[in-house]
CSV table of C-alpha atoms in Angstrom, one decimal:
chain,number,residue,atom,x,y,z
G,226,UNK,CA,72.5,-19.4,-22.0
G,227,UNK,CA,70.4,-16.4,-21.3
G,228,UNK,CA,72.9,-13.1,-20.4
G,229,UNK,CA,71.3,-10.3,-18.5
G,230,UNK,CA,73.2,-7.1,-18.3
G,231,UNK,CA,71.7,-4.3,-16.1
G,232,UNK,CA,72.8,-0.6,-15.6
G,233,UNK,CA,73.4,2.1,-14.1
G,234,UNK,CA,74.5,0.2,-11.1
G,235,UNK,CA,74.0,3.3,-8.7
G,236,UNK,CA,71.6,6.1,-9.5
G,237,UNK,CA,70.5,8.8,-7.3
G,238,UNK,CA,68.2,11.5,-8.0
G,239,UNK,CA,66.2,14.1,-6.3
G,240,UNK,CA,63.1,13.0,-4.5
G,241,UNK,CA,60.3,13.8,-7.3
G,242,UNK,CA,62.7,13.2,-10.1
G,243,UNK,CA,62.1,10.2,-11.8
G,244,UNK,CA,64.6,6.8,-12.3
G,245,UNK,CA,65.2,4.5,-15.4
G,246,UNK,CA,66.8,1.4,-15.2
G,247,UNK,CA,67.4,-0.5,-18.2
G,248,UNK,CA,68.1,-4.0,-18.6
G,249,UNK,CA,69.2,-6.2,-22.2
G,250,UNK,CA,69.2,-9.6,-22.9
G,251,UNK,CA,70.6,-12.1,-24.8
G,252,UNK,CA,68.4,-14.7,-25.5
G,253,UNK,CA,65.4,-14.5,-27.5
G,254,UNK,CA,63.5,-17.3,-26.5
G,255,UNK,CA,63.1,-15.0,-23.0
G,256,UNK,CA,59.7,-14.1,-22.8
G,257,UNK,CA,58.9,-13.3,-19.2
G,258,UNK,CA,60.8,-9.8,-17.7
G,259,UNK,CA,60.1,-9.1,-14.0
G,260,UNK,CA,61.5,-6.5,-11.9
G,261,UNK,CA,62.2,-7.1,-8.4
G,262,UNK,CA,62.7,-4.5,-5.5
G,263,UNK,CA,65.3,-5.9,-2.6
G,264,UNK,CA,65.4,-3.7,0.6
G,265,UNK,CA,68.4,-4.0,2.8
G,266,UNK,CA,68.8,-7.9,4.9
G,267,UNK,CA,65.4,-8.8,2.7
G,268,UNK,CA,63.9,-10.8,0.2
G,269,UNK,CA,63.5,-9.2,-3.2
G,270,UNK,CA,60.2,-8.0,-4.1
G,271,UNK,CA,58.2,-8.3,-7.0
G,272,UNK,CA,57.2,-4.7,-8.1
G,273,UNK,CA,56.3,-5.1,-12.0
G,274,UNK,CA,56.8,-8.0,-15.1
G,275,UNK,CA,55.8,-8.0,-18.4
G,276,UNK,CA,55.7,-10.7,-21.0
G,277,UNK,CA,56.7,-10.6,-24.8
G,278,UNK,CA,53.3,-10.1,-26.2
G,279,UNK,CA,52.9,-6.3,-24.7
G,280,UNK,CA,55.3,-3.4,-25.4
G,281,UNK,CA,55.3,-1.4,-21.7
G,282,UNK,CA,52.8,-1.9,-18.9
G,283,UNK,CA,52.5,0.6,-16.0
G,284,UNK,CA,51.1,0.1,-12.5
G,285,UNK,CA,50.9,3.7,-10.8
G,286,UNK,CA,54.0,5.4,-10.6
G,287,UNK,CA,56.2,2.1,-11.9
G,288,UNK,CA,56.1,1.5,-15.4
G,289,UNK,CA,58.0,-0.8,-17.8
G,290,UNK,CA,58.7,-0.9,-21.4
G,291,UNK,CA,59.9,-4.0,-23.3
G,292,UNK,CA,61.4,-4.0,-27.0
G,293,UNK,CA,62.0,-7.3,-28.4
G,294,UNK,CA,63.8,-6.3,-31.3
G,295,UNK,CA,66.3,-4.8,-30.0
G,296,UNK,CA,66.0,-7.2,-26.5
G,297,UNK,CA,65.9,-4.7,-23.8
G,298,UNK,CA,63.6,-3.7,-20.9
G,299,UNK,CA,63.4,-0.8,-19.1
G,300,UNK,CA,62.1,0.3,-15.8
G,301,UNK,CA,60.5,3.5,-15.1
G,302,UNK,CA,59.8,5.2,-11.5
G,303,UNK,CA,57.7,8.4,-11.6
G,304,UNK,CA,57.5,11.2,-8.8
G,305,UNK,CA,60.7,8.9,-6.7
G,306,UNK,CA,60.2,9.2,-2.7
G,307,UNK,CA,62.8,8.5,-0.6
G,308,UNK,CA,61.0,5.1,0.3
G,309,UNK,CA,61.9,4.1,-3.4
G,310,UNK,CA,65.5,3.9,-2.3
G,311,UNK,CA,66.4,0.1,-2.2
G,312,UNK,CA,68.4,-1.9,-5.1
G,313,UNK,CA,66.4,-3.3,-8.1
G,314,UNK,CA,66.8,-6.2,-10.1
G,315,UNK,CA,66.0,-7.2,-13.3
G,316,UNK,CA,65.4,-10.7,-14.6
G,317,UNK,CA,64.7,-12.7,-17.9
G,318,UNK,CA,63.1,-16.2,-18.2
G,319,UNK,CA,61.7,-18.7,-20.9
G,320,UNK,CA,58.6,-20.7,-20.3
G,321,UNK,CA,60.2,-22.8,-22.7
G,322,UNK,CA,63.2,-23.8,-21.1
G,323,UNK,CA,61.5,-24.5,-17.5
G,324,UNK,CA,61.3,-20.8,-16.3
G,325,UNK,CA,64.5,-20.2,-14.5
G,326,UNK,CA,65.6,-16.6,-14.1
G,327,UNK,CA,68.3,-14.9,-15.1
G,328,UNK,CA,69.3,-11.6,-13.2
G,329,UNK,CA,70.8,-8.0,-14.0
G,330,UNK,CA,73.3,-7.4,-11.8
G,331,UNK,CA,71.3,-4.8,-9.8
G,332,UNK,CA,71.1,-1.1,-9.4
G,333,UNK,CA,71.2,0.6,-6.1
G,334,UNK,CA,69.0,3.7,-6.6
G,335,UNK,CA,69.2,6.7,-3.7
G,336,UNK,CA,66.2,9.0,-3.8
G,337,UNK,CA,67.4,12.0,-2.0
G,338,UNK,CA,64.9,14.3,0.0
A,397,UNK,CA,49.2,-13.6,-3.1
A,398,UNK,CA,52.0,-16.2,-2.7
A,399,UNK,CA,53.8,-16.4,0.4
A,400,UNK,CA,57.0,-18.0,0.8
A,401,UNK,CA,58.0,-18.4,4.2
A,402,UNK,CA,62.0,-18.5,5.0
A,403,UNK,CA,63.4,-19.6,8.4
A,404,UNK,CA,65.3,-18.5,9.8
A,405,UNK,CA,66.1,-15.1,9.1
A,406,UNK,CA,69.6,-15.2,10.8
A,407,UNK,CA,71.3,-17.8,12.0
A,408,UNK,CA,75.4,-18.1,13.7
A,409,UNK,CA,77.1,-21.3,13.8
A,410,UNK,CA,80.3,-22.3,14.5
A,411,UNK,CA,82.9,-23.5,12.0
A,412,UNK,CA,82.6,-27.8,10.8
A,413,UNK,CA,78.6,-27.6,12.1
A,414,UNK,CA,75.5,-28.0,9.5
A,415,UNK,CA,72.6,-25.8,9.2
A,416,UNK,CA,69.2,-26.1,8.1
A,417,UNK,CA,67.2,-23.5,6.2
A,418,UNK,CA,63.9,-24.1,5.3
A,419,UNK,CA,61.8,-22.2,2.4
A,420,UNK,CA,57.8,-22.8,2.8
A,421,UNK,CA,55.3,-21.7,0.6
A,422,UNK,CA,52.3,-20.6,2.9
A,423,UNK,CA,49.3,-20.6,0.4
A,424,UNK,CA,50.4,-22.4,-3.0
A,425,UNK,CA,52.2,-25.7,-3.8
A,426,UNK,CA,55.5,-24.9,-5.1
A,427,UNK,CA,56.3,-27.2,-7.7
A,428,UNK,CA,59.6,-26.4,-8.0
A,429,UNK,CA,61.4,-23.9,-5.7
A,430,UNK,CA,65.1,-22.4,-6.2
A,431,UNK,CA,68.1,-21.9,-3.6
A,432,UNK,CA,70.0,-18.6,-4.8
A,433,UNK,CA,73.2,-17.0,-3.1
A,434,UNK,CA,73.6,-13.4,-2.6
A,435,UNK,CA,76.9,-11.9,-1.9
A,436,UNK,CA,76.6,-8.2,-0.2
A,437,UNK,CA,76.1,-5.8,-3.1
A,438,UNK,CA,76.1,-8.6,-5.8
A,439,UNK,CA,73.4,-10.0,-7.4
A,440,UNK,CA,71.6,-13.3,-6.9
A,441,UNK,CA,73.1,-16.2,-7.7
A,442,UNK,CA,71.4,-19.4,-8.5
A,443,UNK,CA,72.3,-22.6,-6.8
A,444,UNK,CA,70.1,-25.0,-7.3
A,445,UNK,CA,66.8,-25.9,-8.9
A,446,UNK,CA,64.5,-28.6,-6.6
A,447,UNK,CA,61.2,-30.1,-7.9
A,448,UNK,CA,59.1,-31.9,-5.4
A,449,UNK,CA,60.0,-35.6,-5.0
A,450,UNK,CA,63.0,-35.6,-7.1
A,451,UNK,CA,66.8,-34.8,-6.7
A,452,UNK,CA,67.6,-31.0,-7.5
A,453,UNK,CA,69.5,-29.8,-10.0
A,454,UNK,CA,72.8,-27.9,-9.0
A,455,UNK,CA,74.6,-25.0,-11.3
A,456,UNK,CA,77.9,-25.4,-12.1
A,457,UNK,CA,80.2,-25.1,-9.2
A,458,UNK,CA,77.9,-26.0,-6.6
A,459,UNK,CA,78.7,-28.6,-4.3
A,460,UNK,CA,75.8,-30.8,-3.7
A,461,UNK,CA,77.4,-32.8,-1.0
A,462,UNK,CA,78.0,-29.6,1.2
A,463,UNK,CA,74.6,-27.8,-0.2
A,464,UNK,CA,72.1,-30.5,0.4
A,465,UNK,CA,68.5,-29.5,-0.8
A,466,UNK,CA,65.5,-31.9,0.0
A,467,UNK,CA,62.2,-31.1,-1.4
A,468,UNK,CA,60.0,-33.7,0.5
A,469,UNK,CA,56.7,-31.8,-0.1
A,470,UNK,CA,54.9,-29.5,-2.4
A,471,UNK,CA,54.9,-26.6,0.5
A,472,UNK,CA,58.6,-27.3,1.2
A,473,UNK,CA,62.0,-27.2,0.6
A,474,UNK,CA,65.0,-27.4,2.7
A,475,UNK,CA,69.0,-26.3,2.4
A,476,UNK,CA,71.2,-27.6,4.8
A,477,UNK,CA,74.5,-26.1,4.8
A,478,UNK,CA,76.7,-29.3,5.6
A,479,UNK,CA,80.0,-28.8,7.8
A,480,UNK,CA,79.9,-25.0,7.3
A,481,UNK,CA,82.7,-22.7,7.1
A,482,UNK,CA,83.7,-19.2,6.7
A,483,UNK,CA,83.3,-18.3,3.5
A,484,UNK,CA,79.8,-19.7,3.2
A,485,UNK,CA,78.9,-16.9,5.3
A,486,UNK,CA,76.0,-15.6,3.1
A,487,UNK,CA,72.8,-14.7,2.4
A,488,UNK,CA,70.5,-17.4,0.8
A,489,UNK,CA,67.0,-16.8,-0.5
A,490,UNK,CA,64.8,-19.5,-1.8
A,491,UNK,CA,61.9,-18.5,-4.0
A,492,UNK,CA,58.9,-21.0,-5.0
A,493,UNK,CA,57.1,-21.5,-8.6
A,494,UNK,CA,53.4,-22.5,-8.5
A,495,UNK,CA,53.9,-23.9,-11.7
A,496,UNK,CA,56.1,-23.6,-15.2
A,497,UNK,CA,55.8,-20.7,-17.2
A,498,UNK,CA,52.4,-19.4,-16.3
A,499,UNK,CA,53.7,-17.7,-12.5
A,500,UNK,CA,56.5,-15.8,-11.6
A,501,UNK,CA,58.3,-16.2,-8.9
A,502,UNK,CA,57.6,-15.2,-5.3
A,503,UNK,CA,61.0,-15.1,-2.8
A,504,UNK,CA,61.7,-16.0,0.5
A,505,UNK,CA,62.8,-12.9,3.1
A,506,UNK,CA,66.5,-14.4,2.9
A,507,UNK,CA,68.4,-16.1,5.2
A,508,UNK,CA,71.6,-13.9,6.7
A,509,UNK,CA,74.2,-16.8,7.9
A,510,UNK,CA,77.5,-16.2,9.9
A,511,UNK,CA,80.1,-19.2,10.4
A,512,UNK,CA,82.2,-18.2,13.0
């Protein structure tokens, strides 16, 4: 099956700095990579995906970057406010094999004002 | 966007008592929705996989007879936490597909339980 490891698993940084998080798989049949946001006692939040046919998308200050070949993902946060504090999660699926999701183990990221 | 509804958000129960959790998705049919386990600081585990109308499908060391998920409609799914103890003290989170491989997934806002 599908193995999703995730790191670092706490980052802080300075409140205008930015944050990477990257994330590598095992399996290439994957071809769906979302990144969820969770907030303390809540759900987790969709915040970006990408699928295997494009190489980095970005939507305002998130961006992410995907390299097949060598099966790891990356998460980028620009210009980091303190409300960008939470834990992120990555994730990997397969439309192929019915689309379930297999997590990073998580990074808690601090943005420190 | 998809909304998936979760209810409740906390609930207390006392030890040998079941509890239901529902998972709702507001503006799609969810043709399948997942049941996921989240110990504090740890990631999301998944439970179990329900499609509408059939049984679900439980990951390894997941015991349906005390995790009973019914999937009665497209717009919802249910986990009922049979003759709860302790250490099920958790937080769930059910997420809902609109359909395979086109959608990702939209989550529930978690349910926090305490068996006391």
């Amino acid at each position: 099956g599908e193995n999703v490891e995730q790191h670092p698993s706490t980052l802080s940084v300075q409140e205008g700095d930015s944050a990477v998080i990257k994330c590598t798989y095992s399996d290439s049949a994957s071809n769906y990579f979302p990144w969820y946001k969770q907030e303390l006692g809540k759900g987790p939040q969709l915040i970006i995906d990408i699928r295997s046919n494009v190489g980095e998308k970005k939507d305002q200050r998130i961006a992410v970057t995907l390299n097949k070949t060598a099966k790891h993902f990356s998460l980028h946060i620009t210009e980091t406010q303190p409300e960008d504090s939470a834990v992120y999660f990555c994730a990997a699926s397969s439309t192929d094999t019915g689309n379930q999701f297999y997590f990073g183990t998580g990074t808690s990221l601090t943005v420190i004002p | 966007g998809a909304v998936v509804s979760q209810h409740p958000s906390r609930v207390i129960c006392k030890s040998g008592t079941s509890v239901k959790i529902e998972c709702r998705s507001l503006d799609f049919q969810a043709t399948t929705m997942f049941w996921y386990r989240q110990f504090p600081k740890k990631s999301l585990m998944l439970m179990a996989t329900s499609n509408e109308g059939s049984k679900a499908t439980y990951e390894q060391g997941v015991e349906k007879d005390k995790f009973l998920i019914n999937h009665a409609s497209l717009t919802l799914s249910t986990l009922t936490v049979t003759s709860a103890h302790p250490e099920d003290s958790s937080f769930y989170i059910c997420s809902a597909s609109l359909t395979r491989g086109e959608y990702g997934y939209t989550f529930g806002s978690g349910t926090r339980l305490t068996v006391v």
